[in-house]
Amino acid sequence: MTRRVRVELGARSYDVVVGRGAIRELASLIPTDAKRVAIVTQEGLPAEIASYLPTSVLVSRHVIGKSEEHKSMSTIERLCDEFAVAGLTRNDLIVGIGGGMVTDVAGFAAASWHRGVRVVHVSTTLVGMIDAAIGGKTGVNLRAGKNLVGAYWQPSGVICDTVFLDSLPEREQRCGRGEMAKYHFLTGDDLLALDLDARIARCVQIKAEIVGSDEREAGRRAILNYGHTLGHALEIASDFALAHGESVAVGMMFAAHLARALGRIDDARVEHHRKVIVDHYGLSMSVPAGVRRDQLVELMHHDKKAVDGLTFVLDGVHGIETVRGVEMSALSSAFTALSVP
Ligand code: GLY
């Protein structure tokens, strides 16, 4: 059985199909007037997914590299050159098949090609299904920071077939649990109490509701970045030895200590964070050796949220919200709590 979760965005609303066998519904998301489909994917991902496209479309396949360094402007340029060769018109469609990196890149290529063509995502990882493929944030990295160039570009539909998760390595499952713990803090829901399909559908529903209320992050959507200010910096400072979901887990623990240092929460709430992140979702809060606090502070200054000094999403009496202009003294005590030199 599959579930459909609607992302309500007026004329740009779309369905996210979740469950075992959801891929069989791919054809239902393909616009009937598209003549060509450009699949953007990585080596090693199930090639048979293409067989679920309508037989009426001409399919081209565009492979991007696997490591984070390929989430770059040069990859976008190469993809667009290939779309030109494939004859992809503004009426055609891009299908991103893969994890968050693939759907971020495919989405940005779709936003850019002919100033915007339709895109459908087939998400194959837990992080992708519950976060990256949903909500229309697309982009690539620069040396200065993650996702610094991009566009809001909503997909026309998303497939989250949980069969793909059967063979997902433990590390990627762990990364998914990092984003899930984030939703736990945002809603108080114990997501691990649900079966896998229901858990993913619930995460999608939480994200869909937030995105529907603030598509372009004028305010509330920023809560989806809980743990991400330090998280993104950690990914870069560790040269991606720490993956996204693992970094977000450390970032949420850091945010709890920071909120404590700013008097926004008490010790019991910090301990609650530890219990949820470490004991319940099975995540680590250790920072890789060699990562220094001055390096992390420098990287956090490049964060997109850093409009007015350092900006964090922090817990407090009014729940999780954006806090601007955070003082270095508070940061210092949060770094010390996590033993970051
Ligand atoms: N991953 C955060 C967002 O989509 O807003």
Short mmCIF file of C-alpha atoms and ligand atoms in Angstrom, two decimals, residues 131-132 134-137 147 152 179 182-183 207 210-211 214-215 217 221-226 228 232 244, ligand 1:
data_model
loop_
_atom_site.label_atom_id
_atom_site.label_comp_id
_atom_site.label_asym_id
_atom_site.label_seq_id
_atom_site.Cartn_x
_atom_site.Cartn_y
_atom_site.Cartn_z
CA ASP A 131 14.04 15.97 3.68
CA ALA A 132 16.11 16.77 0.58
CA ILE A 134 10.75 17.59 -0.56
CA GLY A 135 10.18 21.34 -0.52
CA GLY A 136 11.97 22.66 -3.58
CA LYS A 137 15.35 23.72 -2.17
CA ASN A 147 24.37 25.08 -1.01
CA TYR A 152 13.63 27.32 -4.95
CA GLU A 179 16.96 14.30 10.24
CA LYS A 182 15.11 16.92 14.07
CA TYR A 183 11.41 16.30 13.34
CA LYS A 207 7.90 18.99 6.24
CA ILE A 210 6.03 23.74 7.19
CA VAL A 211 6.97 24.30 3.53
CA ASP A 214 6.55 29.40 4.29
CA GLU A 215 7.90 28.18 0.97
CA GLU A 217 11.94 30.66 4.26
CA ARG A 221 10.70 27.29 7.43
CA ALA A 222 14.03 28.11 9.09
CA ILE A 223 13.10 25.69 11.91
CA LEU A 224 13.85 22.90 9.42
CA ASN A 225 17.47 24.00 9.77
CA TYR A 226 17.61 22.91 13.43
CA HIS A 228 22.24 22.73 10.51
CA HIS A 232 26.98 22.29 7.60
CA HIS A 244 25.03 15.36 6.65
N1 GLY B 1 16.30 21.11 4.54
C1 GLY B 1 15.69 22.28 5.03
C2 GLY B 1 14.62 22.82 4.16
O1 GLY B 1 14.24 22.18 3.20
O2 GLY B 1 14.14 23.90 4.40
#
